[in-house]
Amino acid sequence: MATVAVDSLPINDTTRPDVADARTNRITALFLGVAIAAVALGILLGFLQALEHAGIDLYPYLKPIIHSYYQGLTLHGVLNALVWTTFFICGFLLYITVQAYRRPLTHPGLAEITFGLMVVGTVMAAIPMLLDEATVMFTFYPPLLAHWSFYLGLTLVVAGTWLVTLLVSLVHCAWRKEHPDERMPLPGMMSIATLAMWSIASSGIALEMIFFNLPLSLGVIPETSPIIARTLFWLTGHPIVYFWLLPAYISWYTLVPRQVGGKLFSDPMARVSFMLFLVLSSPIGLHHQFTDPGISSTWKLVHAFGTFAVFFPSLLTFFNVVASLENGGRARGGTGWIGWIFKLPWNDPTVTPQILAMLTFVFGGIGGLINASYSMNLVIHNTAWIVGHFHLTVGAAVTLTYMSLSYWVLPRTLGRKLWAPQLAMIQGWLWFFGMIIFSNALHRLGLLDMPRRTAIGMSPYVQEIATPVVQEWRAILPLVAIGGTILTISGVLYILICVMTAFFSRKVTVPNGALLFSEAQADASHAPRALDQWRPWVATAIVLILVAYGPTLLELIGTTSLNVPGRRVW
Amino acid sequence: MIEASWIVPSALIPAIMLVLLLYATFSVGAHVPTHEENIDPKLVAQTAPFNNPGLFDRGNGQYDVVMVGQTWSFRPNEIRVPLGARVTFTVTSQDVIHGLRIEKSNVNIMLIPGQVGKATAHFTERGEFLLVCHEYCGVSAIPTLGHQAMYGKVIVE
C-alpha cells in the first residue's frame, strides 16, 4: 500500500487547516457514493450489451430481473449518463466551491435535504426501470410511455440540481459581501458558471416533463406531441454534455497544472471560456435533430453555426490546458518539442487518468464536430458512430476524469489513504485502452451504417441480409466485446478501490490540510472586469435560447396538436 | 497580451471549418430533412399518400416511395429500382418514433408520428442495400420481432 512518489507540487498544504468542515466532507462523500453505486450497476449492464453485439447472449440468465437487451440498455444509459454524472457533479462542485471560496456552505442543512431529494428521485426512477415499466431509453422520446414514477423521479433529480446551484450561489454572495472588490476565485467562478448554465438549460427538460410526459403518464392529457417534446428534450440534451464536461475542465484548469508541477497558462482565458460556455452551450441543440422532419432546415443551419461558435471556448480550453501541461513538463526537466510530454507524471492515479482523458477528448471533440456538421450528420446520425462518440466523451474524457478525481476526493473527505494506488493506476490505463478499442470499433461500425440502440447480435438482418457491409460488421463486432470486457475489468477494479478506500483503508492521522489550487502564469489581475459579473452573462444566455428556440417552438405549437397517444411497446 | 497567440487560432479554426463545410454542403446540393407537413397519426391509413404505400415510377428515372413505419416493419419493405434511379422517400410513422437509414445512401431520416418527412437517394451501384430502423421502437417476447427486426431492402438492378 505504498503511495506513488510524485515529484510534483503538493496540492495539500498541511501547515494550514482544511477549510471543508465535517458536514461538507460528508455531503460530498455521500454524493460520490451514490454516483459510484450507479456506475457500478451501469458498467455491469454495459458488459452484457458488448457481449450481445458479439453474439454472446447472457440475457436469458438474468430473467426475471432483466427482461430484455433494451431494459438493460435503458438502465445503462440512465445510471451512467444521468445518475453517475449528476451525483458526482453535485458532490464535486459543492466541495470545490467551499474550497475555492474558503468558507463553509451557508446552509448545510439545505445541502442534506437536496441530497435526500435527489436520492428519492433516483429511487423513484429506478423502481419502474427495474420492473420493466420504463424501457424507454435515457432519452424517453414520447410517445413511448413509461410509468409516471420514472418521469417524476427524474424531475426531482433535476430540481435537486437547481438547489445545488442555489447553494453555491449563496456561498458566492456571502463571500462577495466580505470581498466587494476581489476577483472571484477561479474554481468557484467555474463551479457557479457550470451550475448556472445547467440550471438555465434544464428548463427544456423540465417543461417537457411538467407539460407533456408527467400529465400523459398520469392520464391528465390523453395524447401528446412527440416533436415538441423531443425539441424541448434536446434544448437540454445538448447542454447536458457541457454539464458533464465542465467539472472535468475545472479539474484540468485548476488542479491538474499544479499536480503535474506547473502553472495554469492563463487565468483570464479560462474565465472567458467558462463565461462563453455559460452563454453558448444551449442555443445549439437542434444539431441533434438535423434528420427530424417538422423542423425547418434554416433553423437547423443556425444551430450548426452556434455549434461551431462553441468550438471557440473549447479550443481556448484545449490550448490553455495543453500549455499548462507543457509548463509542468518543462518544470520537471522536459525539453524539446515533445520531450516534456514524457516528463509528465504517468504513474499517479490522481492525475494520469486525467491526462489520458484529455487525449480521448481530442478525438471525441473532432468526432463531435462531424456530428454537428449539418450535412455530414446524415452519414452518421443514429448509427453506432454516435455510441462510439459519446463513449469517448462522457464515457472516457468525463468518466476517466471523475474516476481519477474520486481517488483524490474520497481520501480527502473520508480521512483515509487511497487503497492500492498502483492498482488504481492500472485501472485508469485499462479504462483508457478498453475505451480506445471499444470506441474505435463502434465508430467504424457507424461509418458502415450499423444502427445504434439495436440488439444487433440477435437481429435477423445480420443473418438474413448479408450484404457486403453487414459482413464487414461481423468482422468488427468482436472488438466491441473485447473493448467492453477490458472496460468491465477496469470498472470492477474502480468499484473495489473506492469501496476499500471508503471502508477499509488506513485512517490518515496527519490532517490533509488546505487544498491548493493551481497558480497561473498570467493571473486574473488583467482579466476584464465584466468577468466578475453574473447578470449580463446569464441574461445573454437566456436571450440566445429565446432567439434560437423561440420561432421553432412557436411554430410547432401553432401547427401541431396533441394528437399522438402514448404507447408501451415493450 | 501573451494569450493572443492562442485566442486567434481558437477563433480562426472553427471559422475556417465552418466556411469549408458550408461550401461543401451547398456545392453538392446536400439537404437535411425540413418541415413538410403535418398529419394526424391516427388517420395515416386513410390519408393520402399514405393510404397507398409503395413504389411509384414518375418517368425519367425518377421514383417516389411512400413509406409508413410501424412496430416493427416498414411498408413497403422491399424496393426494386433500376440502376441510376433517383428516389424520393415520403415517410411517416403511425405509432412511435422510428428511423430510416439506407446503407450507402444519403437517406437518414426520423419517422415521427404527426410529421411527414422527405429524403432523396440516388442509387448508382447495383446490389442489395439494407434499410433499417435506427431508433429504438420496442421489444417483443418473440425474438424475431422488436426493434432489431425492423428492416427492409433496396434492390438496385
XYZ file of C-alpha atoms in Angstrom:
727
model
C 0.000 0.000 0.000
C 2.861 2.314 -0.741
C 1.830 5.647 -2.143
C 3.234 6.562 -5.517
C 6.082 9.014 -5.299
C 5.450 12.037 -7.476
C 7.786 14.975 -7.626
C 5.054 17.492 -8.419
C 3.821 20.419 -6.390
C 1.793 19.225 -3.405
C -1.890 20.134 -3.564
C -2.296 19.755 0.184
C -0.854 22.454 2.443
C -0.558 20.613 5.738
C 0.621 23.749 7.521
C -2.822 25.307 7.124
C -6.116 23.749 8.231
C -8.558 22.267 5.690
C -11.432 24.655 5.083
C -14.015 21.923 4.477
C -15.918 21.103 7.655
C -17.174 17.644 8.576
C -20.615 18.323 7.094
C -19.249 19.403 3.722
C -16.966 16.376 3.642
C -19.841 14.087 4.482
C -22.225 15.523 1.880
C -19.507 15.305 -0.781
C -18.761 11.683 0.076
C -22.481 10.833 0.061
C -22.994 12.302 -3.412
C -19.955 10.400 -4.667
C -21.180 7.221 -3.013
C -24.470 7.258 -4.928
C -22.615 8.114 -8.145
C -20.250 5.179 -7.696
C -23.093 2.758 -6.857
C -24.915 3.846 -10.016
C -21.912 3.463 -12.282
C -21.176 0.042 -10.791
C -24.519 -1.309 -11.981
C -24.316 0.693 -15.199
C -20.946 -0.768 -16.157
C -22.059 -4.345 -15.490
C -25.093 -3.904 -17.735
C -22.840 -2.410 -20.404
C -20.785 -5.603 -20.331
C -23.895 -7.599 -21.323
C -24.529 -5.242 -24.244
C -20.978 -5.519 -25.525
C -21.154 -9.328 -25.374
C -24.545 -9.314 -27.086
C -23.046 -7.474 -30.044
C -20.530 -10.284 -30.435
C -23.313 -12.868 -30.367
C -22.999 -13.922 -26.715
C -26.478 -13.550 -25.271
C -26.476 -13.643 -21.459
C -29.878 -12.017 -21.002
C -31.807 -15.306 -20.638
C -29.824 -15.956 -17.439
C -30.911 -12.683 -15.899
C -34.637 -13.194 -16.027
C -36.755 -12.237 -14.202
C -34.658 -9.190 -13.195
C -33.679 -8.004 -16.669
C -36.233 -8.909 -19.308
C -34.555 -7.619 -22.428
C -31.485 -6.051 -24.002
C -33.442 -2.806 -24.155
C -34.378 -2.781 -20.468
C -30.698 -3.262 -19.675
C -29.755 -0.536 -22.138
C -32.209 1.879 -20.542
C -30.719 1.197 -17.109
C -27.191 1.509 -18.513
C -27.958 4.902 -20.058
C -29.849 6.357 -17.113
C -27.440 5.093 -14.451
C -24.263 6.108 -16.286
C -25.218 9.201 -18.236
C -27.700 10.691 -15.753
C -27.135 9.346 -12.214
C -23.355 8.795 -12.123
C -22.655 12.164 -13.727
C -25.223 14.249 -11.869
C -24.401 12.945 -8.399
C -20.674 13.199 -8.971
C -21.004 16.743 -10.297
C -23.171 17.920 -7.393
C -20.802 16.483 -4.787
C -17.663 17.669 -6.530
C -18.863 21.211 -7.252
C -20.133 21.741 -3.709
C -16.723 20.645 -2.462
C -14.765 22.782 -4.927
C -16.910 25.834 -4.168
C -16.297 25.547 -0.446
C -12.563 25.066 -1.028
C -12.260 27.876 -3.573
C -14.187 30.485 -1.586
C -12.563 29.215 1.611
C -15.806 29.323 3.567
C -18.372 26.675 4.551
C -21.800 26.254 2.989
C -24.167 28.932 4.284
C -26.996 26.368 4.517
C -25.519 22.893 5.052
C -28.967 21.612 6.100
C -30.318 22.504 2.672
C -27.485 20.547 1.080
C -28.535 17.479 3.064
C -32.189 17.953 2.093
C -31.107 18.324 -1.543
C -29.173 15.090 -1.392
C -32.193 13.347 0.136
C -34.498 14.723 -2.546
C -32.194 13.547 -5.319
C -31.900 10.071 -3.799
C -35.696 9.824 -3.550
C -35.926 10.918 -7.194
C -33.354 8.360 -8.302
C -35.129 5.552 -6.457
C -38.493 6.633 -7.928
C -36.981 6.432 -11.418
C -35.070 3.216 -10.729
C -38.019 1.131 -9.483
C -40.068 1.304 -12.725
C -36.896 0.726 -14.756
C -36.085 -2.404 -12.742
C -39.694 -3.605 -13.027
C -39.570 -3.177 -16.834
C -42.164 -0.396 -16.584
C -39.903 2.239 -18.161
C -37.993 0.639 -21.025
C -37.807 3.912 -22.919
C -34.029 4.649 -23.077
C -32.492 7.612 -21.296
C -33.985 9.886 -23.951
C -37.575 8.637 -23.248
C -38.892 10.014 -26.555
C -42.682 10.304 -26.485
C -44.971 8.692 -27.457
C -43.059 5.934 -25.641
C -44.869 5.911 -22.330
C -43.199 4.951 -19.052
C -44.647 4.728 -15.564
C -45.212 8.191 -14.047
C -42.789 7.422 -11.241
C -39.932 7.391 -13.792
C -40.708 10.920 -15.009
C -41.411 12.311 -11.551
C -38.218 10.770 -10.174
C -36.039 12.291 -12.880
C -37.783 15.638 -12.423
C -36.915 15.577 -8.721
C -33.277 14.897 -9.560
C -33.232 17.929 -11.869
C -34.934 20.035 -9.176
C -32.186 18.914 -6.797
C -29.517 20.253 -9.137
C -31.255 23.641 -9.066
C -30.931 23.617 -5.277
C -27.218 22.880 -5.645
C -26.988 25.967 -7.871
C -28.689 27.927 -5.107
C -26.281 26.541 -2.504
C -23.135 27.558 -4.405
C -24.639 30.946 -5.290
C -25.269 31.622 -1.594
C -21.616 30.883 -0.836
C -20.627 33.326 -3.562
C -22.960 36.053 -2.263
C -21.732 35.675 1.326
C -18.144 35.892 0.094
C -18.888 38.875 -2.165
C -20.281 40.881 0.805
C -16.968 40.473 2.586
C -14.793 40.965 -0.522
C -16.531 43.586 -2.664
C -13.562 44.276 -4.965
C -11.761 40.944 -5.158
C -11.695 38.758 -8.263
C -13.815 35.660 -7.877
C -11.654 32.622 -7.099
C -11.298 30.791 -10.420
C -12.510 27.305 -9.341
C -15.516 28.854 -7.564
C -16.402 31.006 -10.543
C -16.183 27.934 -12.775
C -18.392 25.858 -10.466
C -21.071 28.525 -10.433
C -20.876 29.068 -14.203
C -21.331 25.311 -14.748
C -24.347 25.078 -12.472
C -25.879 28.316 -13.772
C -25.540 27.085 -17.362
C -27.180 23.806 -16.428
C -29.990 25.410 -14.453
C -30.948 27.594 -17.415
C -30.557 24.783 -19.941
C -32.522 22.236 -17.924
C -35.650 24.373 -18.312
C -36.282 22.444 -21.552
C -36.460 19.031 -19.930
C -38.430 20.479 -17.019
C -41.049 21.865 -19.410
C -41.169 18.544 -21.267
C -41.743 16.642 -18.028
C -44.264 19.023 -16.487
C -46.395 19.772 -19.554
C -46.077 16.565 -21.582
C -44.630 13.393 -20.041
C -45.981 13.576 -16.494
C -49.544 14.566 -17.454
C -49.581 11.917 -20.194
C -48.399 9.190 -17.832
C -50.966 10.251 -15.234
C -53.784 10.339 -17.787
C -54.337 14.092 -17.360
C -53.812 14.612 -21.089
C -54.804 11.722 -23.388
C -52.295 12.423 -26.158
C -49.008 14.199 -26.729
C -46.849 15.865 -29.372
C -43.634 13.884 -29.953
C -41.965 16.635 -31.972
C -42.463 19.360 -29.345
C -41.436 17.059 -26.503
C -38.366 15.993 -28.453
C -37.350 19.566 -29.211
C -37.655 20.530 -25.539
C -35.628 17.446 -24.653
C -32.742 18.477 -26.925
C -32.834 22.040 -25.643
C -31.444 20.392 -22.504
C -29.922 17.335 -24.159
C -27.009 19.105 -25.753
C -26.030 21.429 -22.883
C -26.130 18.405 -20.581
C -22.885 17.300 -22.233
C -21.268 20.540 -21.068
C -22.747 19.938 -17.616
C -20.791 16.656 -17.629
C -17.689 18.110 -19.195
C -17.182 21.421 -17.384
C -16.483 19.833 -13.973
C -13.726 17.845 -15.710
C -12.437 21.098 -17.197
C -12.446 22.622 -13.699
C -10.044 19.932 -12.641
C -7.931 20.265 -15.800
C -7.678 24.027 -15.299
C -7.338 24.390 -11.536
C -5.954 21.093 -10.157
C -4.003 19.285 -12.878
C -1.480 22.083 -13.665
C -0.300 22.003 -10.060
C -0.393 18.206 -9.922
C 1.940 17.988 -12.925
C 4.255 20.521 -11.321
C 3.366 23.573 -13.379
C 1.126 26.595 -13.559
C -2.056 27.354 -15.454
C -1.108 29.177 -18.666
C -3.785 31.885 -18.431
C -6.387 32.564 -15.776
C -8.321 35.228 -17.768
C -8.575 32.945 -20.799
C -10.024 30.252 -18.534
C -12.621 32.695 -17.192
C -13.569 33.791 -20.698
C -14.042 30.212 -21.852
C -16.376 29.396 -18.946
C -18.480 32.512 -19.442
C -18.740 31.587 -23.135
C -19.809 28.060 -22.227
C -22.487 29.581 -19.996
C -23.744 31.664 -22.918
C -23.262 29.313 -25.886
C -23.999 25.788 -24.595
C -27.748 25.860 -25.038
C -28.825 27.577 -28.265
C -27.333 24.786 -30.404
C -29.346 21.665 -29.506
C -31.094 21.360 -32.887
C -27.959 19.711 -34.233
C -29.330 16.569 -32.578
C -32.423 16.934 -34.748
C -30.870 17.525 -38.167
C -32.723 14.471 -39.508
C -36.089 15.365 -37.929
C -38.918 16.307 -40.250
C -41.108 19.010 -38.757
C -38.273 21.458 -38.102
C -37.102 23.975 -40.662
C -33.683 23.327 -42.170
C -32.939 27.064 -41.853
C -33.049 26.910 -38.062
C -31.012 23.736 -38.161
C -28.350 25.675 -40.045
C -28.450 28.483 -37.473
C -27.793 25.904 -34.746
C -24.933 24.459 -36.816
C -23.357 27.945 -36.743
C -23.842 28.075 -32.973
C -22.204 24.696 -32.547
C -19.121 25.947 -34.350
C -19.189 29.056 -32.148
C -18.972 26.896 -29.009
C -15.919 25.273 -30.575
C -14.166 28.575 -29.784
C -14.182 28.201 -25.960
C -13.432 24.502 -26.449
C -10.243 25.366 -28.336
C -9.386 28.067 -25.785
C -9.596 25.307 -23.187
C -7.550 22.894 -25.268
C -4.681 25.328 -25.860
C -4.749 26.650 -22.302
C -4.706 23.205 -20.700
C -2.016 21.805 -23.007
C 0.151 24.906 -22.472
C -0.197 24.308 -18.725
C 0.799 20.663 -19.099
C 3.803 21.771 -21.139
C 4.711 24.229 -18.401
C 4.604 21.369 -15.888
C 6.573 19.002 -18.104
C 9.308 21.607 -18.629
C 9.402 22.424 -14.907
C 10.115 18.730 -14.346
C 13.089 18.853 -16.699
C 11.457 18.074 -20.037
C 12.979 19.677 -23.118
C 12.341 19.875 -26.844
C 9.086 19.854 -28.758
C 7.761 16.641 -27.270
C 10.303 15.785 -24.586
C 8.183 17.493 -21.910
C 5.375 15.005 -22.512
C 7.478 12.122 -21.210
C 8.294 14.042 -18.037
C 4.626 14.322 -17.051
C 3.561 12.106 -14.121
C 2.466 8.917 -15.904
C 2.109 6.895 -12.697
C -0.123 8.933 -10.376
C -3.740 7.694 -10.184
C -4.975 11.138 -9.113
C -3.692 12.810 -12.275
C -2.537 10.391 -15.015
C -6.050 9.184 -15.909
C -6.966 12.818 -16.427
C -4.185 13.282 -18.980
C -5.438 10.138 -20.723
C -8.930 11.628 -20.527
C -7.710 14.727 -22.349
C -6.273 12.534 -25.106
C -9.590 10.772 -25.619
C -11.321 14.117 -25.636
C -9.263 15.338 -28.570
C -10.749 12.545 -30.689
C -14.171 12.875 -29.091
C -14.207 16.582 -29.871
C -13.246 16.060 -33.503
C -15.991 13.443 -33.852
C -18.439 15.850 -32.246
C -17.700 18.441 -34.902
C -18.612 15.903 -37.556
C -21.894 15.220 -35.759
C -22.626 18.932 -35.680
C -21.692 19.465 -39.311
C -25.145 19.828 -40.809
C -24.964 17.741 -43.997
C -22.186 15.450 -42.734
C -24.503 14.451 -39.899
C -26.551 12.455 -42.442
C -23.746 9.921 -42.678
C -23.616 9.058 -39.003
C -26.877 10.126 -37.318
C -28.211 7.358 -35.050
C -25.527 4.920 -36.158
C -23.043 3.153 -33.904
C -20.698 6.094 -34.595
C -22.711 8.144 -32.092
C -22.273 5.459 -29.448
C -18.535 5.429 -30.174
C -18.504 9.214 -29.943
C -20.136 9.626 -26.565
C -18.178 6.781 -25.053
C -15.064 8.793 -25.902
C -16.530 11.981 -24.430
C -18.760 11.197 -21.465
C -17.554 7.597 -21.209
C -13.841 8.390 -21.270
C -12.948 12.088 -21.057
C -15.544 12.755 -18.339
C -15.667 9.365 -16.628
C -11.907 8.847 -16.526
C -11.517 12.307 -15.006
C -14.209 11.618 -12.419
C -12.621 8.267 -11.579
C -9.267 9.934 -11.094
C -10.879 12.676 -9.012
C -12.578 10.144 -6.776
C -9.121 8.752 -5.916
C -8.365 12.189 -4.607
C -11.688 13.428 -3.204
C -12.661 10.236 -1.331
C -9.436 10.068 0.736
C -9.634 13.801 1.498
C -13.271 13.769 2.579
C -13.135 10.458 4.432
C -9.749 10.980 6.067
C -8.344 7.729 4.720
C -5.466 6.698 2.481
C -6.180 5.709 -1.084
C -6.280 1.922 -1.149
C -3.781 0.271 -3.547
C -2.680 3.272 -5.606
C -0.746 1.064 -8.034
C -3.931 -0.838 -8.782
C -5.735 2.477 -9.230
C -3.085 3.399 -11.765
C -3.638 0.157 -13.681
C -7.389 0.752 -13.528
C -7.028 4.108 -15.275
C -4.845 2.730 -18.059
C -7.194 -0.247 -18.577
C -10.168 2.081 -18.955
C -8.225 4.124 -21.489
C -7.166 1.161 -23.634
C -10.534 -0.564 -23.293
C -12.325 2.545 -24.451
C -9.952 3.090 -27.381
C -10.693 -0.417 -28.689
C -14.423 -0.237 -27.939
C -14.946 3.224 -29.332
C -12.812 2.730 -32.426
C -14.863 -0.354 -33.321
C -18.149 1.496 -32.873
C -17.004 4.477 -34.930
C -16.107 2.142 -37.791
C -19.381 0.224 -37.467
C -21.230 3.523 -37.610
C -19.498 4.515 -40.820
C -20.708 1.150 -42.130
C -24.282 2.194 -41.240
C -24.809 -0.109 -38.289
C -27.702 1.336 -36.260
C -27.305 2.281 -32.617
C -29.685 1.167 -29.838
C -30.205 -2.169 -31.535
C -29.728 -5.720 -30.239
C -27.532 -6.395 -33.221
C -26.439 -9.849 -32.067
C -29.992 -11.204 -32.306
C -31.041 -9.101 -35.260
C -32.445 -11.174 -38.152
C -30.946 -8.911 -40.811
C -27.404 -9.612 -39.697
C -28.086 -13.239 -40.627
C -30.569 -12.881 -43.474
C -29.378 -9.850 -45.443
C -25.675 -10.440 -45.532
C -24.770 -7.502 -47.743
C -21.024 -6.895 -48.052
C -21.378 -4.116 -45.477
C -23.059 -6.410 -42.962
C -20.241 -8.902 -43.445
C -17.807 -6.157 -42.518
C -19.816 -5.556 -39.328
C -19.350 -9.186 -38.384
C -15.603 -8.838 -38.660
C -15.521 -5.793 -36.349
C -18.167 -6.749 -33.763
C -15.859 -8.976 -31.665
C -13.772 -5.873 -30.924
C -16.807 -4.337 -29.205
C -16.872 -7.303 -26.844
C -13.098 -7.237 -26.284
C -13.127 -3.491 -25.504
C -16.210 -3.957 -23.323
C -14.527 -6.754 -21.377
C -11.442 -4.648 -20.645
C -13.720 -1.793 -19.568
C -15.653 -4.109 -17.271
C -12.478 -5.375 -15.599
C -11.392 -1.763 -15.136
C -14.821 -0.813 -13.818
C -14.806 -3.631 -11.263
C -11.348 -2.522 -10.092
C -12.629 1.043 -9.746
C -15.529 -0.035 -7.561
C -13.241 -2.264 -5.495
C -10.732 0.536 -4.910
C -13.466 3.022 -3.961
C -15.133 0.590 -1.547
C -11.829 -0.446 0.025
C -10.759 3.196 0.363
C -14.053 4.248 1.902
C -14.408 1.453 4.445
C -11.207 -0.479 4.968
C -8.230 1.694 4.150
C -5.894 3.081 6.793
C -7.107 6.240 8.556
C -4.907 9.254 7.960
C -3.606 10.640 11.229
C -1.993 13.742 9.741
C -4.720 16.109 8.517
C -4.962 16.749 4.788
C -4.535 20.470 5.245
C -5.725 23.220 2.966
C -6.381 22.433 -0.669
C -4.089 24.330 -3.003
C -5.362 25.132 -6.473
C -3.044 25.833 -9.411
C -1.384 29.191 -9.711
C -1.459 30.963 -13.058
C 1.355 32.279 -15.240
C -0.974 35.066 -16.378
C -3.148 35.762 -13.365
C -6.569 37.345 -13.001
C -5.248 40.866 -12.413
C -5.569 41.836 -16.082
C -8.840 39.973 -16.694
C -11.710 42.204 -17.890
C -13.951 43.361 -15.024
C -17.034 42.075 -16.846
C -15.879 38.584 -15.928
C -16.772 39.308 -12.299
C -20.410 39.976 -13.049
C -23.094 37.331 -13.464
C -26.162 39.221 -14.647
C -25.021 40.178 -18.184
C -23.836 36.655 -18.970
C -26.900 34.921 -17.570
C -29.163 37.399 -19.381
C -27.322 36.823 -22.673
C -27.644 33.065 -22.243
C -31.405 33.352 -21.756
C -31.836 35.743 -24.690
C -29.873 33.461 -27.021
C -32.047 30.483 -26.053
C -35.170 32.512 -26.773
C -33.794 33.606 -30.143
C -32.582 30.138 -31.097
C -35.665 28.231 -29.964
C -38.499 30.773 -29.819
C -39.505 30.763 -33.517
C -39.220 26.967 -33.868
C -41.191 26.266 -30.693
C -43.862 28.843 -31.513
C -44.271 27.391 -34.992
C -44.506 23.860 -33.609
C -47.067 24.922 -31.028
C -49.062 26.674 -33.755
C -49.020 23.805 -36.245
C -49.024 20.590 -34.197
C -51.731 19.349 -31.929
C -51.633 16.930 -29.040
C -52.791 14.018 -31.173
C -50.394 11.138 -30.564
C -51.412 8.561 -27.937
C -48.722 7.304 -25.587
C -47.598 3.735 -26.185
C -45.961 0.944 -24.299
C -44.097 -1.058 -26.932
C -42.131 -3.445 -24.719
C -1.007 40.003 -24.179
C 0.523 36.535 -24.213
C -2.858 34.853 -24.749
C -3.400 36.337 -28.204
C -1.282 33.646 -29.817
C -3.859 31.079 -28.737
C -7.038 33.159 -28.920
C -6.567 33.906 -32.617
C -6.254 30.264 -33.747
C -9.100 29.286 -31.413
C -11.367 31.644 -33.341
C -9.929 31.080 -36.809
C -10.015 27.287 -36.831
C -13.795 26.968 -36.297
C -14.459 29.866 -38.670
C -12.462 28.300 -41.495
C -14.008 24.888 -40.888
C -17.488 26.381 -40.990
C -16.831 28.150 -44.290
C -15.469 24.939 -45.839
C -18.452 22.978 -44.536
C -20.975 25.415 -45.962
C -19.151 25.456 -49.286
C -19.131 21.656 -49.427
C -22.780 21.401 -48.383
C -24.165 23.841 -50.917
C -21.859 22.986 -53.784
C -23.094 19.388 -53.804
C -26.658 20.421 -53.006
C -26.925 18.315 -49.848
C -30.207 18.688 -47.990
C -31.206 17.815 -44.479
C -34.868 16.972 -43.826
C -37.012 20.019 -43.196
C -40.598 20.871 -42.268
C -43.013 19.450 -44.865
C -46.493 18.973 -43.456
C -48.392 17.631 -40.502
C -50.621 14.590 -40.467
C -52.984 13.040 -37.926
C -51.063 9.898 -36.955
C -54.303 8.066 -36.089
C -55.551 8.546 -39.655
C -52.404 7.528 -41.537
C -54.168 4.628 -43.271
C -56.862 6.983 -44.605
C -54.666 9.963 -45.527
C -53.113 10.364 -48.985
C -50.463 9.467 -49.965
C -50.013 7.065 -47.046
C -53.303 5.260 -47.775
C -51.365 3.674 -50.650
C -47.750 3.000 -49.665
C -45.399 1.690 -52.331
C -43.070 2.495 -55.211
C -44.226 4.833 -57.992
C -42.437 5.387 -61.300
C -42.529 9.084 -62.254
C -40.595 8.568 -65.505
C -37.113 9.728 -66.486
C -35.521 7.589 -63.817
C -37.438 9.407 -61.068
C -39.261 7.333 -58.473
C -41.353 8.050 -55.422
C -41.550 5.776 -52.435
C -44.371 6.353 -49.988
C -43.424 4.584 -46.802
C -45.116 4.039 -43.433
C -43.210 2.904 -40.358
C -44.936 0.964 -37.606
C -43.875 -1.501 -34.920
C -41.938 -3.412 -36.317
C -41.991 -3.067 -40.058
C -41.701 -0.719 -42.980
C -44.388 -0.691 -45.681
C -43.108 -1.307 -48.315
C -40.085 -3.267 -47.111
C -38.677 -4.257 -50.478
C -37.968 -1.657 -53.135
C -36.752 -2.655 -56.594
C -35.363 0.099 -58.807
C -33.087 0.232 -61.844
C -29.514 1.482 -61.685
C -29.324 5.263 -61.671
C -32.778 5.749 -60.133
C -33.407 8.910 -58.162
C -35.849 8.003 -55.432
C -37.717 10.439 -53.216
C -38.924 8.857 -49.990
C -42.021 10.322 -48.326
C -42.285 8.861 -44.854
C -44.253 8.951 -41.636
C -44.903 6.792 -38.588
C -48.260 5.599 -37.374
C -47.252 4.816 -33.794
C -43.904 5.646 -32.127
C -40.750 7.311 -33.451
C -38.802 5.200 -35.919
C -35.734 5.954 -38.011
C -34.788 5.138 -41.585
C -31.236 4.638 -42.759
C -30.437 3.142 -46.153
C -26.971 1.701 -46.412
C -24.518 3.686 -48.600
C -27.028 6.453 -49.382
C -27.881 9.941 -48.163
C -31.144 8.733 -46.658
C -31.085 9.229 -42.910
C -34.361 10.497 -41.511
C -36.569 10.165 -38.453
C -40.140 8.894 -38.796
C -42.035 10.979 -36.282
C -45.740 10.425 -35.692
C -47.601 13.540 -36.813
C -44.891 14.646 -39.255
C -44.281 13.960 -42.922
C -40.637 13.657 -43.901
C -38.879 13.633 -47.255
C -35.450 12.387 -48.291
C -33.868 11.616 -51.656
C -31.427 8.937 -52.723
C -29.537 8.405 -55.960
C -28.700 4.733 -56.481
C -25.554 4.450 -58.567
C -24.420 0.975 -57.605
C -26.015 -2.394 -58.311
C -26.850 -4.751 -55.483
C -28.905 -5.206 -52.337
C -28.899 -2.460 -49.765
C -30.139 -2.849 -46.243
C -32.620 -0.323 -44.891
C -33.011 -0.323 -41.122
C -34.904 1.344 -38.333
C -32.265 3.143 -36.253
C -34.422 4.449 -33.412
C -35.458 2.199 -30.536
C -39.106 1.293 -31.104
C -39.865 -1.598 -28.821
C -39.362 -5.155 -27.600
C -41.213 -8.365 -28.275
C -41.224 -11.678 -26.431
C -40.746 -13.241 -29.864
C -37.066 -12.797 -30.790
C -37.738 -12.279 -34.493
C -39.888 -9.249 -33.664
C -38.962 -5.987 -31.964
C -36.841 -3.033 -32.983
C -33.858 -5.110 -34.136
C -36.161 -6.911 -36.612
C -37.456 -3.759 -38.342
C -35.749 -3.680 -41.711
C -36.130 -3.985 -45.438
C -34.024 -3.769 -48.553
C -33.496 -1.785 -51.691
C -32.577 -3.865 -54.725
C -30.836 -1.925 -57.454
C -30.716 -3.867 -60.746
